[in-house]
mmCIF file of C-alpha atoms in Angstrom:
data_model
loop_
_atom_site.group_PDB
_atom_site.id
_atom_site.type_symbol
_atom_site.label_atom_id
_atom_site.label_comp_id
_atom_site.label_asym_id
_atom_site.label_seq_id
_atom_site.Cartn_x
_atom_site.Cartn_y
_atom_site.Cartn_z
ATOM 1 C CA MET D 9 0.030 -0.515 0.251
ATOM 2 C CA ILE D 10 3.162 2.643 0.730
ATOM 3 C CA THR D 11 4.624 2.741 -2.782
ATOM 4 C CA ARG D 12 0.447 2.399 -4.154
ATOM 5 C CA ILE D 13 -0.131 5.633 -2.625
ATOM 6 C CA PHE D 14 3.304 6.524 -2.561
ATOM 7 C CA GLY D 15 5.069 5.324 -5.976
ATOM 8 C CA LEU D 16 4.317 8.643 -7.697
ATOM 9 C CA SER D 17 4.974 10.512 -5.235
ATOM 10 C CA ILE D 18 8.758 9.641 -5.612
ATOM 11 C CA ALA D 19 8.800 9.269 -9.267
ATOM 12 C CA ILE D 20 7.098 13.061 -9.970
ATOM 13 C CA THR D 21 10.562 14.472 -7.015
ATOM 14 C CA VAL D 22 13.273 12.458 -9.177
ATOM 15 C CA VAL D 23 12.032 13.914 -12.440
ATOM 16 C CA SER D 24 11.358 17.221 -11.103
ATOM 17 C CA LEU D 25 15.363 16.928 -9.441
ATOM 18 C CA VAL D 26 15.905 16.632 -12.389
ATOM 19 C CA VAL D 27 14.165 19.340 -14.127
ATOM 20 C CA ALA D 28 16.210 21.688 -11.264
ATOM 21 C CA TYR D 29 19.447 20.572 -11.748
ATOM 22 C CA LEU D 30 18.855 21.142 -15.512
ATOM 23 C CA TYR D 31 17.458 24.059 -15.221
ATOM 24 C CA GLY D 32 19.358 25.438 -13.004
ATOM 25 C CA GLY D 33 23.195 23.166 -11.809
ATOM 26 C CA LEU D 34 23.353 22.095 -8.034
ATOM 27 C CA THR D 35 22.188 25.111 -6.826
ATOM 28 C CA ALA D 36 18.623 24.591 -8.090
ATOM 29 C CA LEU D 37 18.703 21.168 -7.435
ATOM 30 C CA ALA D 38 19.253 21.520 -3.738
ATOM 31 C CA LEU D 39 16.878 24.941 -3.439
ATOM 32 C CA CYS D 40 14.232 22.545 -5.398
ATOM 33 C CA ALA D 41 14.995 19.974 -3.092
ATOM 34 C CA ILE D 42 14.886 22.652 0.227
ATOM 35 C CA LEU D 43 11.447 23.487 -0.261
ATOM 36 C CA GLY D 44 10.176 20.181 -1.082
ATOM 37 C CA ILE D 45 11.155 19.662 2.837
ATOM 38 C CA LEU D 46 9.552 22.685 4.166
ATOM 39 C CA GLU D 47 6.281 22.589 2.366
ATOM 40 C CA VAL D 48 5.909 19.287 3.479
ATOM 41 C CA SER D 49 6.759 20.459 6.849
ATOM 42 C CA LEU D 50 4.579 23.104 7.238
ATOM 43 C CA SER D 51 1.560 21.307 5.839
ATOM 44 C CA PHE D 52 1.598 18.101 7.364
ATOM 45 C CA ASP D 53 -0.923 19.283 9.495
ATOM 46 C CA ASN D 54 -2.873 20.348 5.816
ATOM 47 C CA ALA D 55 -3.050 17.095 5.171
ATOM 48 C CA VAL D 56 -4.460 15.663 8.666
ATOM 49 C CA ILE D 57 -6.643 18.630 7.471
ATOM 50 C CA ASN D 58 -7.421 17.654 4.332
ATOM 51 C CA ALA D 59 -7.737 13.542 5.504
ATOM 52 C CA THR D 60 -10.817 14.528 7.867
ATOM 53 C CA VAL D 61 -12.462 15.916 5.319
ATOM 54 C CA LEU D 62 -11.580 14.096 2.072
ATOM 55 C CA GLU D 63 -13.091 10.553 3.753
ATOM 56 C CA ARG D 64 -16.113 11.965 3.879
ATOM 57 C CA MET D 65 -15.963 12.394 0.264
ATOM 58 C CA SER D 66 -16.896 8.957 -2.502
ATOM 59 C CA GLU D 67 -13.704 7.782 -3.956
ATOM 60 C CA PHE D 68 -14.659 9.310 -6.861
ATOM 61 C CA TRP D 69 -14.063 12.469 -5.694
ATOM 62 C CA GLN D 70 -11.031 11.872 -3.928
ATOM 63 C CA ARG D 71 -9.376 10.707 -6.901
ATOM 64 C CA ILE D 72 -10.729 14.659 -8.410
ATOM 65 C CA PHE D 73 -8.832 15.996 -5.296
ATOM 66 C CA LEU D 74 -5.747 13.973 -6.294
ATOM 67 C CA THR D 75 -5.958 14.931 -10.149
ATOM 68 C CA VAL D 76 -7.873 17.889 -10.267
ATOM 69 C CA GLY D 77 -6.858 19.078 -6.954
ATOM 70 C CA VAL D 78 -3.208 18.955 -7.616
ATOM 71 C CA LEU D 79 -3.625 20.569 -10.766
ATOM 72 C CA ILE D 80 -4.831 23.845 -8.838
ATOM 73 C CA ALA D 81 -2.238 23.240 -5.507
ATOM 74 C CA VAL D 82 1.215 23.137 -8.055
ATOM 75 C CA PHE D 83 -0.355 26.286 -10.956
ATOM 76 C CA GLY D 84 -2.739 27.407 -9.394
ATOM 77 C CA MET D 85 -0.977 28.705 -5.686
ATOM 78 C CA ARG D 86 2.235 28.162 -7.068
ATOM 79 C CA LEU D 87 3.013 29.381 -10.049
ATOM 80 C CA ILE D 88 0.315 32.016 -11.224
ATOM 81 C CA PHE D 89 -0.506 32.783 -7.427
ATOM 82 C CA PRO D 90 2.495 34.777 -6.937
ATOM 83 C CA LEU D 91 2.793 35.735 -10.999
ATOM 84 C CA ALA D 92 -0.771 37.345 -10.413
ATOM 85 C CA ILE D 93 0.100 39.358 -7.108
ATOM 86 C CA VAL D 94 2.954 41.306 -9.331
ATOM 87 C CA TRP D 95 -0.127 41.608 -12.215
ATOM 88 C CA VAL D 96 -1.901 43.745 -10.072
ATOM 89 C CA THR D 97 0.486 45.215 -7.187
ATOM 90 C CA ALA D 98 3.011 46.419 -10.669
ATOM 91 C CA GLY D 99 0.039 47.077 -13.291
ATOM 92 C CA LEU D 100 2.595 44.342 -15.087
ATOM 93 C CA ASN D 101 0.193 42.221 -18.039
ATOM 94 C CA PRO D 102 1.213 38.577 -17.001
ATOM 95 C CA VAL D 103 4.230 37.850 -20.029
ATOM 96 C CA GLU D 104 6.495 41.402 -18.234
ATOM 97 C CA ALA D 105 5.674 40.087 -14.375
ATOM 98 C CA PHE D 106 6.476 37.025 -15.663
ATOM 99 C CA ASP D 107 9.896 37.371 -17.143
ATOM 100 C CA LEU D 108 11.137 39.565 -14.404
ATOM 101 C CA ALA D 109 10.621 37.087 -12.479
ATOM 102 C CA LEU D 110 12.856 34.791 -14.645
ATOM 103 C CA ASN D 111 15.269 37.487 -15.079
ATOM 104 C CA PRO D 112 15.390 39.793 -11.554
ATOM 105 C CA PRO D 113 16.959 43.661 -13.159
ATOM 106 C CA ALA D 114 20.557 44.067 -11.405
ATOM 107 C CA ASP D 115 18.552 48.292 -10.894
ATOM 108 C CA ASP D 116 15.005 48.360 -9.855
ATOM 109 C CA ALA D 117 14.836 51.720 -10.125
ATOM 110 C CA ALA D 118 15.685 51.870 -14.011
ATOM 111 C CA TYR D 119 13.506 48.714 -14.304
ATOM 112 C CA PHE D 120 10.665 51.080 -12.333
ATOM 113 C CA PRO D 121 10.495 53.921 -13.595
ATOM 114 C CA ASP D 122 7.898 55.171 -10.807
ATOM 115 C CA GLY D 123 10.171 53.938 -8.375
ATOM 116 C CA SER D 124 8.593 50.026 -7.268
ATOM 117 C CA ALA D 125 11.046 47.963 -6.643
ATOM 118 C CA SER D 126 11.726 43.385 -7.600
ATOM 119 C CA TYR D 127 8.828 40.640 -8.241
ATOM 120 C CA GLU D 128 10.085 39.173 -4.424
ATOM 121 C CA THR D 129 9.630 42.187 -3.217
ATOM 122 C CA LEU D 130 6.601 43.539 -4.890
ATOM 123 C CA LEU D 131 5.936 39.938 -2.947
ATOM 124 C CA THR D 132 6.466 40.522 0.040
ATOM 125 C CA ASP D 133 4.444 43.835 0.497
ATOM 126 C CA ALA D 134 1.933 41.960 -0.632
ATOM 127 C CA HIS D 135 2.029 40.175 2.803
ATOM 128 C CA PRO D 136 -0.647 42.055 4.695
ATOM 129 C CA GLN D 137 -3.565 40.743 2.716
ATOM 130 C CA ILE D 138 -2.556 37.621 1.696
ATOM 131 C CA ALA D 139 -2.071 36.979 5.219
ATOM 132 C CA ALA D 140 -5.257 38.145 6.386
ATOM 133 C CA PHE D 141 -7.035 36.453 4.828
ATOM 134 C CA GLY D 142 -5.380 33.278 4.800
ATOM 135 C CA GLY D 143 -5.573 33.829 9.063
ATOM 136 C CA MET D 144 -8.999 35.424 8.791
ATOM 137 C CA PHE D 145 -9.659 31.802 7.263
ATOM 138 C CA LEU D 146 -8.080 29.034 9.009
ATOM 139 C CA ALA D 147 -8.844 31.275 12.037
ATOM 140 C CA MET D 148 -12.396 30.447 11.229
ATOM 141 C CA LEU D 149 -11.449 26.636 11.237
ATOM 142 C CA PHE D 150 -10.023 26.472 14.813
ATOM 143 C CA LEU D 151 -12.380 28.411 16.260
ATOM 144 C CA ASN D 152 -15.743 26.801 14.979
ATOM 145 C CA PHE D 153 -13.653 23.048 16.339
ATOM 146 C CA ILE D 154 -12.910 24.465 19.854
ATOM 147 C CA PHE D 155 -15.946 26.148 20.572
ATOM 148 C CA GLU D 156 -18.672 22.706 19.117
ATOM 149 C CA GLU D 157 -19.347 19.615 21.087
ATOM 150 C CA ARG D 158 -17.192 16.702 21.155
ATOM 151 C CA ASP D 159 -17.403 13.062 22.601
ATOM 152 C CA ILE D 160 -13.535 12.937 22.897
ATOM 153 C CA THR D 161 -12.031 15.905 24.269
ATOM 154 C CA TRP D 162 -7.708 16.234 23.711
ATOM 155 C CA LEU D 163 -6.920 18.867 26.149
ATOM 156 C CA SER D 164 -9.769 18.380 28.463
ATOM 157 C CA TRP D 165 -9.015 21.163 31.188
ATOM 158 C CA LEU D 166 -8.756 23.637 28.168
ATOM 159 C CA GLU D 167 -11.237 22.037 25.343
ATOM 160 C CA LYS D 168 -14.584 21.360 27.323
ATOM 161 C CA PRO D 169 -14.734 25.247 28.718
ATOM 162 C CA LEU D 170 -14.510 26.314 25.163
ATOM 163 C CA ALA D 171 -16.790 24.285 24.223
ATOM 164 C CA LYS D 172 -19.419 25.461 26.533
ATOM 165 C CA ALA D 173 -18.809 28.879 25.691
ATOM 166 C CA GLY D 174 -19.046 27.940 21.755
ATOM 167 C CA LYS D 175 -23.035 27.913 22.565
ATOM 168 C CA LEU D 176 -22.756 30.748 22.037
ATOM 169 C CA ASP D 177 -24.073 31.970 18.555
ATOM 170 C CA MET D 178 -21.689 33.029 16.774
ATOM 171 C CA LEU D 179 -18.822 33.136 19.110
ATOM 172 C CA ALA D 180 -16.732 32.386 16.874
ATOM 173 C CA VAL D 181 -17.259 35.266 14.101
ATOM 174 C CA VAL D 182 -17.038 37.502 17.348
ATOM 175 C CA VAL D 183 -13.614 36.505 17.916
ATOM 176 C CA ALA D 184 -12.009 35.932 15.050
ATOM 177 C CA GLY D 185 -13.527 39.868 14.132
ATOM 178 C CA THR D 186 -12.289 40.831 16.837
ATOM 179 C CA GLY D 187 -9.679 39.716 16.234
ATOM 180 C CA LEU D 188 -9.062 40.667 12.305
ATOM 181 C CA VAL D 189 -9.596 44.210 14.205
ATOM 182 C CA LEU D 190 -7.266 44.364 17.069
ATOM 183 C CA VAL D 191 -4.290 42.882 14.307
ATOM 184 C CA ALA D 192 -4.788 46.735 11.738
ATOM 185 C CA GLU D 193 -4.946 49.184 14.194
ATOM 186 C CA PHE D 194 -2.178 47.698 16.760
ATOM 187 C CA LEU D 195 0.029 45.733 13.674
ATOM 188 C CA ALA D 196 -0.512 46.479 10.596
ATOM 189 C CA ASP D 197 1.442 50.045 8.631
ATOM 190 C CA ALA D 198 -1.678 53.215 8.990
ATOM 191 C CA GLU D 199 -1.404 52.257 4.470
ATOM 192 C CA ASP D 200 -2.164 48.812 4.956
ATOM 193 C CA ARG D 201 -4.903 48.841 7.383
ATOM 194 C CA SER D 202 -7.685 49.300 5.227
ATOM 195 C CA THR D 203 -6.437 46.364 2.377
ATOM 196 C CA VAL D 204 -5.899 44.792 5.382
ATOM 197 C CA LEU D 205 -9.865 44.814 7.404
ATOM 198 C CA VAL D 206 -10.867 43.828 3.500
ATOM 199 C CA ALA D 207 -9.011 41.354 2.632
ATOM 200 C CA GLY D 208 -9.326 39.337 6.534
ATOM 201 C CA LEU D 209 -12.987 39.801 5.947
ATOM 202 C CA LEU D 210 -13.473 38.111 3.169
ATOM 203 C CA GLY D 211 -11.110 35.162 4.369
ATOM 204 C CA LEU D 212 -14.404 35.590 6.962
ATOM 205 C CA ILE D 213 -16.370 35.720 3.929
ATOM 206 C CA VAL D 214 -15.587 32.727 1.728
ATOM 207 C CA TYR D 215 -14.801 29.933 5.404
ATOM 208 C CA ILE D 216 -18.425 31.262 5.672
ATOM 209 C CA LEU D 217 -20.124 30.857 2.751
ATOM 210 C CA VAL D 218 -17.694 27.231 1.614
ATOM 211 C CA ASP D 219 -18.761 26.158 4.970
ATOM 212 C CA GLY D 220 -22.265 27.016 4.784
ATOM 213 C CA LEU D 221 -22.626 25.721 1.072
ATOM 214 C CA GLY D 222 -21.145 22.428 2.658
ATOM 215 C CA SER D 223 -23.389 22.106 4.886
ATOM 216 C CA MET D 224 -26.675 22.155 3.156
ATOM 217 C CA PHE D 225 -26.118 19.767 0.840
ATOM 218 C CA HIS D 226 -24.149 17.550 4.005
ATOM 219 C CA THR D 227 -25.304 13.534 3.749
ATOM 220 C CA GLU D 228 -26.027 12.254 6.995
ATOM 221 C CA GLU D 229 -22.822 10.543 8.687
ATOM 222 C CA PHE D 230 -24.617 7.165 8.521
ATOM 223 C CA GLU D 231 -26.938 5.038 6.556
ATOM 224 C CA GLU D 232 -28.722 2.234 8.455
ATOM 225 C CA GLY D 233 -28.180 -1.417 8.303
ATOM 226 C CA PRO D 234 -29.395 -4.447 8.349
ATOM 227 C CA GLN D 235 -30.591 -4.372 12.280
ATOM 228 C CA GLY D 236 -31.466 -0.634 12.073
ATOM 229 C CA GLY D 237 -28.882 1.195 14.027
ATOM 230 C CA PRO D 238 -25.621 2.757 12.164
ATOM 231 C CA SER D 239 -24.144 0.738 10.113
ATOM 232 C CA THR D 240 -21.289 1.747 7.320
ATOM 233 C CA LEU D 241 -20.259 5.743 6.453
ATOM 234 C CA VAL D 242 -22.053 7.512 3.550
ATOM 235 C CA LYS D 243 -19.945 8.828 1.627
ATOM 236 C CA ALA D 244 -20.648 12.404 -0.419
ATOM 237 C CA THR D 245 -21.397 12.770 -3.941
ATOM 238 C CA GLY D 246 -22.818 15.099 -6.524
ATOM 239 C CA LYS D 247 -23.076 18.474 -5.343
ATOM 240 C CA ALA D 248 -22.556 17.630 -1.278
ATOM 241 C CA ALA D 249 -18.744 16.284 -2.129
ATOM 242 C CA PHE D 250 -17.893 19.341 -4.357
ATOM 243 C CA PHE D 251 -18.489 21.909 -2.446
ATOM 244 C CA LEU D 252 -16.785 19.444 0.232
ATOM 245 C CA PHE D 253 -13.602 20.124 -2.980
ATOM 246 C CA LEU D 254 -13.798 23.529 -3.422
ATOM 247 C CA TYR D 255 -13.760 23.952 0.545
ATOM 248 C CA LEU D 256 -10.177 21.665 0.264
ATOM 249 C CA GLU D 257 -9.152 23.712 -2.018
ATOM 250 C CA VAL D 258 -9.868 27.203 -0.355
ATOM 251 C CA LEU D 259 -8.490 25.630 3.250
ATOM 252 C CA ASP D 260 -5.605 24.120 0.987
ATOM 253 C CA ALA D 261 -5.251 27.241 -0.929
ATOM 254 C CA SER D 262 -4.954 29.684 3.863
ATOM 255 C CA PHE D 263 -2.148 26.721 3.862
ATOM 256 C CA SER D 264 0.070 27.559 1.344
ATOM 257 C CA PHE D 265 0.216 31.400 1.794
ATOM 258 C CA ASP D 266 3.072 30.919 4.993
ATOM 259 C CA GLY D 267 4.088 29.015 2.081
ATOM 260 C CA VAL D 268 4.726 30.643 -1.253
ATOM 261 C CA ILE D 269 5.545 34.097 0.940
ATOM 262 C CA GLY D 270 8.369 31.411 3.228
ATOM 263 C CA ALA D 271 9.271 30.322 -0.015
ATOM 264 C CA PHE D 272 11.119 33.401 -1.051
ATOM 265 C CA ALA D 273 13.593 33.629 1.221
ATOM 266 C CA ILE D 274 15.593 31.079 0.114
ATOM 267 C CA THR D 275 14.839 31.170 -3.673
ATOM 268 C CA SER D 276 12.563 33.489 -6.116
ATOM 269 C CA ASP D 277 12.228 32.033 -9.690
ATOM 270 C CA PRO D 278 9.198 30.992 -10.322
ATOM 271 C CA ILE D 279 10.418 27.362 -11.685
ATOM 272 C CA ILE D 280 11.955 25.590 -8.699
ATOM 273 C CA ILE D 281 9.400 27.765 -6.697
ATOM 274 C CA ALA D 282 6.696 25.386 -8.753
ATOM 275 C CA LEU D 283 9.058 22.360 -9.212
ATOM 276 C CA GLY D 284 10.104 22.860 -4.921
ATOM 277 C CA LEU D 285 6.643 23.546 -3.011
ATOM 278 C CA GLY D 286 3.935 22.209 -6.283
ATOM 279 C CA LEU D 287 5.509 19.366 -7.379
ATOM 280 C CA ILE D 288 7.429 17.757 -4.545
ATOM 281 C CA GLY D 289 5.115 19.592 -1.997
ATOM 282 C CA ALA D 290 2.184 19.623 -3.281
ATOM 283 C CA MET D 291 2.087 15.608 -4.272
ATOM 284 C CA PHE D 292 3.959 14.637 -0.457
ATOM 285 C CA VAL D 293 0.710 16.360 0.788
ATOM 286 C CA ARG D 294 -2.048 14.300 -0.595
ATOM 287 C CA SER D 295 -0.557 11.688 -0.340
ATOM 288 C CA ILE D 296 -0.136 11.460 3.577
ATOM 289 C CA THR D 297 -3.365 12.579 3.183
ATOM 290 C CA VAL D 298 -4.357 9.882 1.142
ATOM 291 C CA TYR D 299 -1.793 7.547 3.564
ATOM 292 C CA LEU D 300 -4.256 8.800 6.720
ATOM 293 C CA VAL D 301 -7.421 7.810 4.939
ATOM 294 C CA ARG D 302 -6.126 4.549 3.536
ATOM 295 C CA GLN D 303 -4.988 3.400 6.918
ATOM 296 C CA GLY D 304 -7.609 4.491 8.679
ATOM 297 C CA THR D 305 -4.862 6.307 10.762
ATOM 298 C CA LEU D 306 -7.598 9.122 12.411
ATOM 299 C CA SER D 307 -9.651 6.728 13.364
ATOM 300 C CA ASP D 308 -6.645 4.571 15.797
ATOM 301 C CA TYR D 309 -5.038 8.191 16.791
ATOM 302 C CA VAL D 310 -8.152 10.206 18.092
ATOM 303 C CA TYR D 311 -6.396 12.370 18.956
ATOM 304 C CA LEU D 312 -4.737 13.915 15.648
ATOM 305 C CA GLU D 313 -7.665 15.896 14.096
ATOM 306 C CA HIS D 314 -7.354 18.081 17.519
ATOM 307 C CA GLY D 315 -3.441 18.159 17.515
ATOM 308 C CA ALA D 316 -3.547 19.364 13.743
ATOM 309 C CA HIS D 317 -6.344 21.621 14.972
ATOM 310 C CA TRP D 318 -4.663 23.212 17.485
ATOM 311 C CA ALA D 319 -1.702 23.781 14.437
ATOM 312 C CA ILE D 320 -3.944 25.305 12.434
ATOM 313 C CA GLY D 321 -4.936 27.373 15.085
ATOM 314 C CA ALA D 322 -1.744 28.274 15.291
ATOM 315 C CA LEU D 323 -0.877 28.817 12.097
ATOM 316 C CA ALA D 324 -3.775 31.699 11.767
ATOM 317 C CA THR D 325 -2.009 33.328 14.612
ATOM 318 C CA ILE D 326 1.288 33.013 13.236
ATOM 319 C CA LEU D 327 -0.269 34.617 10.034
ATOM 320 C CA LEU D 328 -2.100 37.470 11.253
ATOM 321 C CA VAL D 329 1.118 38.529 13.637
ATOM 322 C CA SER D 330 3.269 37.546 11.014
ATOM 323 C CA ILE D 331 1.427 41.176 9.155
ATOM 324 C CA GLY D 332 3.482 43.764 11.975
ATOM 325 C CA VAL D 333 5.812 41.164 13.115
ATOM 326 C CA HIS D 334 7.930 38.845 11.224
ATOM 327 C CA VAL D 335 7.776 35.996 12.021
ATOM 328 C CA ASP D 336 10.630 32.352 11.060
ATOM 329 C CA GLU D 337 8.797 29.464 8.864
ATOM 330 C CA LEU D 338 10.815 27.382 10.703
ATOM 331 C CA ILE D 339 8.965 28.306 13.828
ATOM 332 C CA THR D 340 5.751 28.384 12.187
ATOM 333 C CA GLY D 341 6.423 24.878 11.331
ATOM 334 C CA LEU D 342 7.783 23.286 15.124
ATOM 335 C CA ILE D 343 4.990 24.740 16.056
ATOM 336 C CA GLY D 344 2.497 22.567 13.859
ATOM 337 C CA VAL D 345 5.129 19.921 14.571
ATOM 338 C CA ALA D 346 5.202 20.482 18.188
ATOM 339 C CA PHE D 347 0.679 19.639 18.806
ATOM 340 C CA ILE D 348 0.338 16.479 16.279
ATOM 341 C CA GLY D 349 2.841 14.916 17.568
ATOM 342 C CA ALA D 350 2.317 15.913 21.091
ATOM 343 C CA ALA D 351 -1.857 14.896 19.647
ATOM 344 C CA LEU D 352 -0.153 11.157 18.109
ATOM 345 C CA VAL D 353 2.095 9.964 21.627
ATOM 346 C CA SER D 354 -1.644 11.173 23.270
ATOM 347 C CA SER D 355 -3.746 8.434 21.181
ATOM 348 C CA VAL D 356 -0.796 6.364 21.279
ATOM 349 C CA MET D 357 -1.016 6.115 25.605
ATOM 350 C CA ARG D 358 -4.532 5.978 24.981
ATOM 351 C CA ASN D 359 -4.792 3.205 22.886
ATOM 352 C CA ARG D 360 -1.922 0.727 25.573
ATOM 353 C CA LYS D 361 -4.623 2.442 28.188
ATOM 354 C CA ALA D 362 -7.601 0.980 26.271
ATOM 355 C CA GLU D 363 -5.801 -2.026 25.504
ATOM 356 C CA PRO D 364 -6.493 -3.341 28.900
ATOM 357 C CA ASP D 365 -9.426 -2.103 30.372
ATOM 358 C CA ALA D 366 -10.954 -3.805 26.741
ATOM 359 C CA VAL D 367 -9.457 -7.488 27.125
ATOM 360 C CA GLU D 368 -10.706 -6.981 31.224
ATOM 361 C CA ASP D 369 -14.386 -6.377 29.686
ATOM 362 C CA ALA D 370 -13.980 -9.610 27.182
ATOM 363 C CA LYS D 371 -13.284 -11.946 30.433
ATOM 364 C CA GLU D 372 -15.812 -10.523 32.368
ATOM 365 C CA SER D 373 -18.252 -10.639 28.869
ATOM 366 C CA ALA D 374 -17.326 -14.271 28.427
ATOM 367 C CA PRO D 375 -19.675 -17.838 29.379
ATOM 368 C CA VAL D 376 -18.763 -19.580 32.317
ATOM 369 C CA SER D 377 -18.181 -23.106 31.938
#
């Protein structure tokens, strides 16, 4: 199963590294490998969340996510998205923006008579709007999770009180909106405040819209078994699966913002970024997602979903804070890994503790001969 799931990702990685070497020699090869590792380390929590949604979709729509979704992730977010920002902010047409990315001028002032700067600088200058949109979308995802009552809790001392507070209608929107206003007021530069507010509001609206459409076409979680009880999980198809697919794509985009921006600390070459972040990183994230679904890992390790959502909350906070304060990408990656690692360890300990109890219950229920 591992070979079948990861085989394509490994093959694409080899091809991408070869292309990178042919494109720019050993330097390009090393940069491509570093970006691939960066993307996987930053996006493991993305894979866990993707798996929680993907397991609700039919096999057909799972394949759509792993094919069409990859094209969107690779070419849409890792190649077209940075170029589109430059088109808008610099007033360049697509061809000029791509040429600027591939051939950065030695003298910015000579290339831009109006005094604006290079491709990398233009993209970095757009960070407040990008971070506000992505941060608010991820914040809503995190807040809706922790404000919902659940049978199983991980950090019970904190999650149970938050779930009780979540009975207050629209609390997630109130908390997220308040956070956005505070960020715009105290962290954003004066000239960026309005754009940060608009971008953050759009992130909130997009989350509510996509999540609401998914709920509108939501299928019942279980279908009725032979004895009238719950039997097998019903997989979403049709409109329900389509909106889940849209939800996953917006979610993936929100996760990729920090990776795309962080990549420019390593290289501004869009070809290397597309190969490293897109082909290598995005493919491996999807393979990890499929592995989690096929192996039933989320059912076996019940706290993983909780750890991933806390990692999302941390990432949302980092994105919003980064509007005014630089946060190293290493910190972002390590926080996500720490939450998921802790959740995995807690799940293993829970399973080990449950095994003796299950054996004891089986002994007590066994018929006496």
